[in-house]
CSV table of C-alpha atoms and ligand atoms in Angstrom, one decimal:
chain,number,residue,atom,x,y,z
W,258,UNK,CA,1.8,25.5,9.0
W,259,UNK,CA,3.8,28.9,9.5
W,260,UNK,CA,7.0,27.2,10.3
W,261,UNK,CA,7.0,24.3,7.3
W,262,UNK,CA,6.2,27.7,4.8
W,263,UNK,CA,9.2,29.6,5.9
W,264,UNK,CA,10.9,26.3,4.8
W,265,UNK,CA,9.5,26.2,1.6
W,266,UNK,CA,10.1,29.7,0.9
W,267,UNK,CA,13.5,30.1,1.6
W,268,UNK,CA,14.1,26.9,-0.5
W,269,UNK,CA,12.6,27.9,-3.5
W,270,UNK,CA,14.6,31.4,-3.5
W,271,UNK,CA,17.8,29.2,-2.7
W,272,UNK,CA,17.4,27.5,-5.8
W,273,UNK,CA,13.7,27.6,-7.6
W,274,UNK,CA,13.8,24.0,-6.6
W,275,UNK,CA,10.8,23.0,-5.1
W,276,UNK,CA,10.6,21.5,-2.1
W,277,UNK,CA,8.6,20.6,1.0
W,278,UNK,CA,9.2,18.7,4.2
W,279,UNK,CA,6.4,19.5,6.0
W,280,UNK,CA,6.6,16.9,8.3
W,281,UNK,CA,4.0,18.5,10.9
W,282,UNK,CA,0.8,16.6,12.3
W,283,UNK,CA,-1.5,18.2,10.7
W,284,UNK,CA,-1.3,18.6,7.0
W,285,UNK,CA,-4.9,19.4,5.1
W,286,UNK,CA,-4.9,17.4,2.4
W,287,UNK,CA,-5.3,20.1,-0.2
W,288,UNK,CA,-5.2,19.5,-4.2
W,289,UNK,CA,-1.3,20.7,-4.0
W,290,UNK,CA,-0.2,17.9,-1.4
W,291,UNK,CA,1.4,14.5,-2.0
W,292,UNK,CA,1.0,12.5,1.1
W,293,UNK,CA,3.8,9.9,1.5
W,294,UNK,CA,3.0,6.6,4.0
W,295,UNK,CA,4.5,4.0,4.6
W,296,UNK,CA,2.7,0.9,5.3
W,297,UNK,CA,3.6,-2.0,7.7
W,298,UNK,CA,2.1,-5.4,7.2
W,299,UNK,CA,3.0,-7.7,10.5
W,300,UNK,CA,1.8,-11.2,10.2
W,301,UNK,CA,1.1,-13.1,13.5
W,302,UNK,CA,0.0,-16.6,12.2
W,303,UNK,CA,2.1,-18.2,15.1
W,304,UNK,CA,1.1,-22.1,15.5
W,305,UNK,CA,0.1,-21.7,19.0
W,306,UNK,CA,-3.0,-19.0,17.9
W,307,UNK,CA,-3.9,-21.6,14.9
W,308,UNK,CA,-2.6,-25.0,15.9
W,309,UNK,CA,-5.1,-26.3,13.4
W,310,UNK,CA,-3.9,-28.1,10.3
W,311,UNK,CA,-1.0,-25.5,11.3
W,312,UNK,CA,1.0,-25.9,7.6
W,313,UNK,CA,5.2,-26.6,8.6
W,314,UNK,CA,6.2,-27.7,5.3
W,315,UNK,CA,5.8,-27.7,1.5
W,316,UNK,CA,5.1,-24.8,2.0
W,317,UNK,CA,5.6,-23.8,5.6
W,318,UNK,CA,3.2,-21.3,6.5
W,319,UNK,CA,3.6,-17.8,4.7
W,320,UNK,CA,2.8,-14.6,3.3
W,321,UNK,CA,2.7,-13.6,-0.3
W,322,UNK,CA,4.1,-10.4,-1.7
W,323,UNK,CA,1.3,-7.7,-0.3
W,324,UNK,CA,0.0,-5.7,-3.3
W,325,UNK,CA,-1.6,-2.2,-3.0
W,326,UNK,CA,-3.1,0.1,-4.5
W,327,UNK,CA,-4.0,4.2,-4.3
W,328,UNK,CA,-7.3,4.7,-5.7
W,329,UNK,CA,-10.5,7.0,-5.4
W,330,UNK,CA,-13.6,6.0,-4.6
W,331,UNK,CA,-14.9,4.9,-7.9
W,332,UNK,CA,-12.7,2.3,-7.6
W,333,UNK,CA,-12.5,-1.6,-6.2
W,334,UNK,CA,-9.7,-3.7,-6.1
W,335,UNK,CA,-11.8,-6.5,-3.5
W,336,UNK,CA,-14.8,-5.9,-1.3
W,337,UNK,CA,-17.0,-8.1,1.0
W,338,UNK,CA,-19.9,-9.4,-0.8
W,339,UNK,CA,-18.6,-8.9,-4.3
W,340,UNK,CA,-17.1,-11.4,-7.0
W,341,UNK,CA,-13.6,-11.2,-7.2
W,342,UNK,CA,-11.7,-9.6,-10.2
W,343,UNK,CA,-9.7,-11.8,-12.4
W,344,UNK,CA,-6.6,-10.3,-10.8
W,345,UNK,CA,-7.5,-10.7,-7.7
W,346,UNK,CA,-8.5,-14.0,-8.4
W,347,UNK,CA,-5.1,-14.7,-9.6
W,348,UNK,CA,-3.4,-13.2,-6.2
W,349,UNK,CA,-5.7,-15.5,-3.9
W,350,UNK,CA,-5.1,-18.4,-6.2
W,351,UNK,CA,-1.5,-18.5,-7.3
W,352,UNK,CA,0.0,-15.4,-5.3
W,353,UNK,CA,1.2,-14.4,-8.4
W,354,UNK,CA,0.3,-11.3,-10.9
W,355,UNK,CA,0.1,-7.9,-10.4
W,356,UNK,CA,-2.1,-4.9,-9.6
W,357,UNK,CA,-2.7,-3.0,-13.2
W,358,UNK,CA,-2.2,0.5,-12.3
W,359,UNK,CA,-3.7,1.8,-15.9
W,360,UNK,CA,-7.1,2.1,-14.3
W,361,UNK,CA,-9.4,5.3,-14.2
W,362,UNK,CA,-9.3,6.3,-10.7
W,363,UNK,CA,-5.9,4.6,-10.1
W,364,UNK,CA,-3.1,7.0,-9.1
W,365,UNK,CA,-0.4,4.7,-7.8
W,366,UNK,CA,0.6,0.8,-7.1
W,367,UNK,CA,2.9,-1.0,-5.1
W,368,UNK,CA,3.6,-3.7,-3.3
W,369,UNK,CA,6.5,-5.4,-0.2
W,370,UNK,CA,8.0,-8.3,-0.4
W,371,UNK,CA,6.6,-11.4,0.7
W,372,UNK,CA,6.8,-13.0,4.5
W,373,UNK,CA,8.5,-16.2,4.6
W,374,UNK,CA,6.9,-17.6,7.9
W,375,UNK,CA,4.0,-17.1,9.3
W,376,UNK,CA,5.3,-14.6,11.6
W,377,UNK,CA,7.2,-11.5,10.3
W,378,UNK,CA,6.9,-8.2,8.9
W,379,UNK,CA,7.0,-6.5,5.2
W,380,UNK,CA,6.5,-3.1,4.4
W,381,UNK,CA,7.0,-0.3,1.7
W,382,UNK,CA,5.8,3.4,1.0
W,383,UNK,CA,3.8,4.7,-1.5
W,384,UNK,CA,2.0,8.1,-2.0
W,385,UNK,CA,-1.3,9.3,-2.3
W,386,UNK,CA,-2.9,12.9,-3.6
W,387,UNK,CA,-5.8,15.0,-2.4
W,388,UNK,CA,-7.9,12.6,-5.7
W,389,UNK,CA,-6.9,9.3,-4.4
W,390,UNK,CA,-7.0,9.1,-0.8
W,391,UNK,CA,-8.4,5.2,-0.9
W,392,UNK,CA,-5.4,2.3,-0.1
W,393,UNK,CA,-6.8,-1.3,-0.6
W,394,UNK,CA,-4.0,-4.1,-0.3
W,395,UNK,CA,-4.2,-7.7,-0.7
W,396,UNK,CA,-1.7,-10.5,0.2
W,397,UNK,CA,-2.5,-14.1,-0.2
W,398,UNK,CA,-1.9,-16.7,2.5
W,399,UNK,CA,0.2,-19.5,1.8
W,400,UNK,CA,-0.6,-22.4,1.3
W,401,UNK,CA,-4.7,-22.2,1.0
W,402,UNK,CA,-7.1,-22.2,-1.7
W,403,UNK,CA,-7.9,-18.8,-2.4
W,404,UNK,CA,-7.3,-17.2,1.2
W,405,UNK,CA,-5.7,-13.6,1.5
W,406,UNK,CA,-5.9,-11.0,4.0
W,407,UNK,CA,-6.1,-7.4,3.0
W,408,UNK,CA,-8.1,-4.0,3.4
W,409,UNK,CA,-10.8,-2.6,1.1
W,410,UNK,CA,-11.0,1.5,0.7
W,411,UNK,CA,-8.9,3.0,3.8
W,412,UNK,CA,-9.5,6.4,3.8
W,413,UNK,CA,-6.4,8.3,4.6
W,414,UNK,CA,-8.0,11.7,4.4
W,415,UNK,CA,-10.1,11.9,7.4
W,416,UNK,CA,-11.6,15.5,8.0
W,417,UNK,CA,-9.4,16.7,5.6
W,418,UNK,CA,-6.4,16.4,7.0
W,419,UNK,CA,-4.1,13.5,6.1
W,420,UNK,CA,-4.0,11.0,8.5
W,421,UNK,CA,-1.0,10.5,10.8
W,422,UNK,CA,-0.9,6.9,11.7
W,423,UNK,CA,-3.7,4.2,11.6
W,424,UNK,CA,-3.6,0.4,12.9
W,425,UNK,CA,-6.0,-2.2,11.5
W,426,UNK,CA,-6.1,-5.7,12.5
W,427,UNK,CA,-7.4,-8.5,9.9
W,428,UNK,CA,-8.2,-11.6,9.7
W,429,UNK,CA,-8.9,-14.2,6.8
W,430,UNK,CA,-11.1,-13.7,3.8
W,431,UNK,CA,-12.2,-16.1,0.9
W,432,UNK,CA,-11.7,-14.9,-2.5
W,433,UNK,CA,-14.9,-17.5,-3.6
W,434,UNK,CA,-12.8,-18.5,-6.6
W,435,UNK,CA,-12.1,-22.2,-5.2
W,436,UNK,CA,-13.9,-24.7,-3.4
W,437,UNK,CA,-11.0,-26.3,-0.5
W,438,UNK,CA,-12.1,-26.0,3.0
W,439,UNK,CA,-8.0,-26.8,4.1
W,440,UNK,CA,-4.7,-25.0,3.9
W,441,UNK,CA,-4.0,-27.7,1.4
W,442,UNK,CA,-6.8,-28.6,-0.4
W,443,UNK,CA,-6.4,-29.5,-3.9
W,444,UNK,CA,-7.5,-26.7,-6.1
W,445,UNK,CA,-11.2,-27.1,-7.2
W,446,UNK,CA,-12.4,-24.3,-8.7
W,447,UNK,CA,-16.0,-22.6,-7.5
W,448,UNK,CA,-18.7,-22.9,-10.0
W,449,UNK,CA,-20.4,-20.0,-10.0
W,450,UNK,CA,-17.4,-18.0,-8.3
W,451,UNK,CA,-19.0,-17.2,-4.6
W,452,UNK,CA,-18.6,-13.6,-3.3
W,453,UNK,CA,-15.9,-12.3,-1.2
W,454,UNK,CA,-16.3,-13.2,2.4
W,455,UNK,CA,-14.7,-13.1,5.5
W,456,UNK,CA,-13.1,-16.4,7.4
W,457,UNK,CA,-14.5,-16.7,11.0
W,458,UNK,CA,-14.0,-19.1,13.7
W,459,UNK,CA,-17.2,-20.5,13.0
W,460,UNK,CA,-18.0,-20.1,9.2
W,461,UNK,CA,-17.3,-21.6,6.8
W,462,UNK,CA,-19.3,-23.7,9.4
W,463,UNK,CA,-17.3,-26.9,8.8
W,464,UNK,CA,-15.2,-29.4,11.2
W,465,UNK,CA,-12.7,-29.3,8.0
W,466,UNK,CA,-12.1,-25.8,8.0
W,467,UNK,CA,-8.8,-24.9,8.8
W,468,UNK,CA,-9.8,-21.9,10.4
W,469,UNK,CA,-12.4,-23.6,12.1
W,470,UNK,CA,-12.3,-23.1,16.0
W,471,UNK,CA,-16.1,-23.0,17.3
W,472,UNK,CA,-15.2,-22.6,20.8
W,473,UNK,CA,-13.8,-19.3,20.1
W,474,UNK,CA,-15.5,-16.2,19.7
W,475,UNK,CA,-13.4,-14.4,17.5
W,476,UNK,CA,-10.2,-16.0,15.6
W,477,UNK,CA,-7.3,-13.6,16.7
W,478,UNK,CA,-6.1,-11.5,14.1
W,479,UNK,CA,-3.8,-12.7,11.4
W,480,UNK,CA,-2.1,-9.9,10.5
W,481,UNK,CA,-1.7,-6.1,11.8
W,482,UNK,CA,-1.4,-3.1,9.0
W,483,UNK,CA,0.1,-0.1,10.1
W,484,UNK,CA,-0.1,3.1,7.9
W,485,UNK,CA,2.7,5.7,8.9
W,486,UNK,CA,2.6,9.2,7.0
W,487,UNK,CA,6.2,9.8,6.5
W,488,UNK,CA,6.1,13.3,4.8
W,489,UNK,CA,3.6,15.7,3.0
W,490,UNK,CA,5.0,17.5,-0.1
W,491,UNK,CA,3.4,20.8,-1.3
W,492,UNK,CA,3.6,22.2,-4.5
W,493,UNK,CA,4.7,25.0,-6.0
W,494,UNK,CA,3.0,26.6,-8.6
W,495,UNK,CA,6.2,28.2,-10.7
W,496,UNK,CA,7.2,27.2,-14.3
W,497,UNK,CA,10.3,26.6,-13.3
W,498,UNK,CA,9.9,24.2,-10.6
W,499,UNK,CA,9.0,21.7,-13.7
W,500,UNK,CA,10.4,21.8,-17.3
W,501,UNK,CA,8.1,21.5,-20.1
W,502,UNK,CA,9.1,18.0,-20.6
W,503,UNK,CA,7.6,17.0,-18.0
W,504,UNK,CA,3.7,18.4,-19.2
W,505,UNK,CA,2.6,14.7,-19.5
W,506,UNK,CA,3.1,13.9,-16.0
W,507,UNK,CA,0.3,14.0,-14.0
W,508,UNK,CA,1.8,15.7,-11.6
W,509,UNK,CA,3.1,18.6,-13.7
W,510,UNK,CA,0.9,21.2,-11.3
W,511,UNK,CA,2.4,19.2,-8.4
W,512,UNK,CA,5.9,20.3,-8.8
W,513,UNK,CA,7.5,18.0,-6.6
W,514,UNK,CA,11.8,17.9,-6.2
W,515,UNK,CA,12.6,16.3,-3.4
W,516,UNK,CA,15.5,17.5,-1.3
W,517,UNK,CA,17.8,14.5,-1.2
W,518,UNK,CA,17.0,12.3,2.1
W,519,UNK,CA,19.6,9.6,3.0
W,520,UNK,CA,17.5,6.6,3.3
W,521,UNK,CA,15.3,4.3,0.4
W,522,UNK,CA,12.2,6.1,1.1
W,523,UNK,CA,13.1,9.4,-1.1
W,524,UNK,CA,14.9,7.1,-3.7
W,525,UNK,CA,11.7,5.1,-3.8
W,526,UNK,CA,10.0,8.8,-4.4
W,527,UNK,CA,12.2,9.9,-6.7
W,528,UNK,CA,11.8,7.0,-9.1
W,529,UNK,CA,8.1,7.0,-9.0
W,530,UNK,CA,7.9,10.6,-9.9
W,531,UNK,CA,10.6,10.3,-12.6
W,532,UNK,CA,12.0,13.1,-10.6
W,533,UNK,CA,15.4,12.1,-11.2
W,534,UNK,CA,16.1,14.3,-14.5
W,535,UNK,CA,14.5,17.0,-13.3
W,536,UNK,CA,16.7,16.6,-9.8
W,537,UNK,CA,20.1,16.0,-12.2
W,538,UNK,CA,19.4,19.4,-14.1
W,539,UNK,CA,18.8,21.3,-10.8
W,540,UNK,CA,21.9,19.9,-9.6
W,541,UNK,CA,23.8,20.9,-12.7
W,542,UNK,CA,22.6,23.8,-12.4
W,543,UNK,CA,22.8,24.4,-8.8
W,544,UNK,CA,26.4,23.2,-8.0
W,545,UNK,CA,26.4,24.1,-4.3
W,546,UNK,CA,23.6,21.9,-3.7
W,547,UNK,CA,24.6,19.1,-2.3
W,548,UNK,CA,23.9,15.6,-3.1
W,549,UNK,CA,23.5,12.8,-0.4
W,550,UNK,CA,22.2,9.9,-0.3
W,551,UNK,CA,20.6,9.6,-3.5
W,552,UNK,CA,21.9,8.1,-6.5
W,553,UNK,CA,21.4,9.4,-9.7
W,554,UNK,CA,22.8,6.5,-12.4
D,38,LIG,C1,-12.1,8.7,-10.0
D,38,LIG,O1,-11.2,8.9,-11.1
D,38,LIG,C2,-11.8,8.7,-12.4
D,38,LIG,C3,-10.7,8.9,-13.4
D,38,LIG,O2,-10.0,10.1,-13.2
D,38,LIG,C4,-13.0,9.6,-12.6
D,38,LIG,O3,-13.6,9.4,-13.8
D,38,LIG,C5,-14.0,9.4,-11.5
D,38,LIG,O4,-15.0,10.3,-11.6
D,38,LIG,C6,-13.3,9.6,-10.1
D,38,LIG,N1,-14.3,9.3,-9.1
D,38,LIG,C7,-14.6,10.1,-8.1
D,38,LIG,C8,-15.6,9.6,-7.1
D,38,LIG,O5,-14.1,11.2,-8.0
D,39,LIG,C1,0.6,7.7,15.8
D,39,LIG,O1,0.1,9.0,15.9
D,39,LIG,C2,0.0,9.4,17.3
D,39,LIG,C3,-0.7,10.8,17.3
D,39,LIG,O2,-0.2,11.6,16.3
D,39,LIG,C4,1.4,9.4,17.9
D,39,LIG,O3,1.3,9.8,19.3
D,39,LIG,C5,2.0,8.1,17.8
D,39,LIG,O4,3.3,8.1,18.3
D,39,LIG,C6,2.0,7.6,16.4
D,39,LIG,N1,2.5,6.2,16.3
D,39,LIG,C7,3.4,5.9,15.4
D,39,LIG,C8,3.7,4.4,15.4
D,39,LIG,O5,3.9,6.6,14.6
């Protein structure tokens, strides 16, 4: 910690800018920390590990856009066991929609592009606070009737300190919303909706499954998520780290400026903490500071 403080201090005298690059190992995630991650999805549906009903055209086999969400833990997007939501249901279904971030308990949503084979990779950042330390994502597999692959709750504090890395394998799950066994099953919707469950190699127990293999044990994994913490901002408590126009955002007691960082991952930031007046003025007023990297249209 000594070192990262230094940092911050001088900073703040330079300029009554606030700003943070801790970028140790261990970072408590205290109410004044943003946590910054960056989340990997990589997709291993290769033909050889699922020759089944393998799809190869109309579509080919694929990923839809993977949707996220930073929460706490009153909330759900998708669990095991439960119906799913009508936007979930959508995801699984059509792939389309979108994760409403209005929610009580919701602090931020994102989501990466889509993977156009069945093997790739898509990822994105997004950020998380010491009240929302829960990420659930959800990206549906194309084509199938309501299949996805995604994870429920991962807690990224863990003994209060924000998690460096973390790898999760996954598999297939059912949203319940539709009735096909197949990758291409004509869409027959489930009357009563079934719960959430998980696609094994033996269940659904059915010789028309596509993910049907009884011989085997386990199916391999799917897909791989990787969670990288990029950076951990601290606060600062001053007024004048954050003008009074910016009261309504929620993180007006989480000052956050961002030094500028030549790469997407701090334009990303700034955008999503509407940082970017706030970052003009101080660089109005602060004309030695220099700009890189960041664009400020
Ligand atoms: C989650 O956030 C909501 C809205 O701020 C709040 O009402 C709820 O109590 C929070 N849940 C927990 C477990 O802190
Ligand atoms: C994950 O964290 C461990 C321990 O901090 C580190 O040794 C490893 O290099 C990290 N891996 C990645 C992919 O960042």
């Amino acid at each position: 910690m000594g070192s990262s403080n230094l940092v911050f201090g001088v900073l703040c005298l330079l300029g009554n800018i606030v700003v943070t690059l801790a970028k140790s190992n261990r970072d408590i995630c205290s109410p004044d920390t943003l946590a910054v991650y960056r989340i990997k999805m990589d997709s291993h549906w290769y033909k050889n590990s699922f020759p089944k009903q393998y799809p190869t055209s109309r579509p080919p086999a694929q990923f839809s856009r993977l949707h996220g969400i930073v929460h706490n833990s009153s909330y759900i997007l998708w669990r095991e066991g439960l119906e799913a939501t009508p936007e979930v249901r959508l995801i699984a279904e059509k792939g389309s929609g979108e994760i409403l971030e209005q929610r009580k308990g919701v602090r931020d949503v994102f989501a990466a592009g889509r993977i156009l084979q069945g093997v790739g990779m898509t990822e994105t950042i997004f950020y998380s606070d010491a009240k929302h330390t829960k990420v659930s994502v959800i990206s549906k597999i194309v084509p199938s009737p309501d299949w996805f692959v995604g994870l429920d709750s991962i807690e990224l504090c863990m003994n209060g300190y924000w998690l460096n890395n973390l790898t999760i394998e996954a598999g297939p799950i059912d949203a319940g919303t539709d009735e096909g066994f197949t990758f291409t099953a004509p869409n027959w919707a489930s009357e009563p909706q079934s719960p959430i469950s998980m696609i094994t190699s033996k269940n659904p127990s059915h010789p028309a499954n596509s993910f049907y293999y009884p011989y085997l044990n386990e199916l391999p994994p799917l897909v791989t998520f990787h969670f990288i913490k990029e950076r951990v901002y601290r606060a600062n408590n001053k007024r004048l780290c954050f003008g009074p126009k910016h009261k309504k955002s929620k993180f007006s007691k989480i000052s956050t400026v961002v030094v500028p960082l030549p790469d997407s991952t701090s334009r990303t930031l700034h955008k999503r903490l509407h940082a970017r007046r706030i970052y003009k003025k101080a660089a109005s007023e602060f004309n030695n500071w220099k700009i890189s990297g960041l664009s400020l249209e």
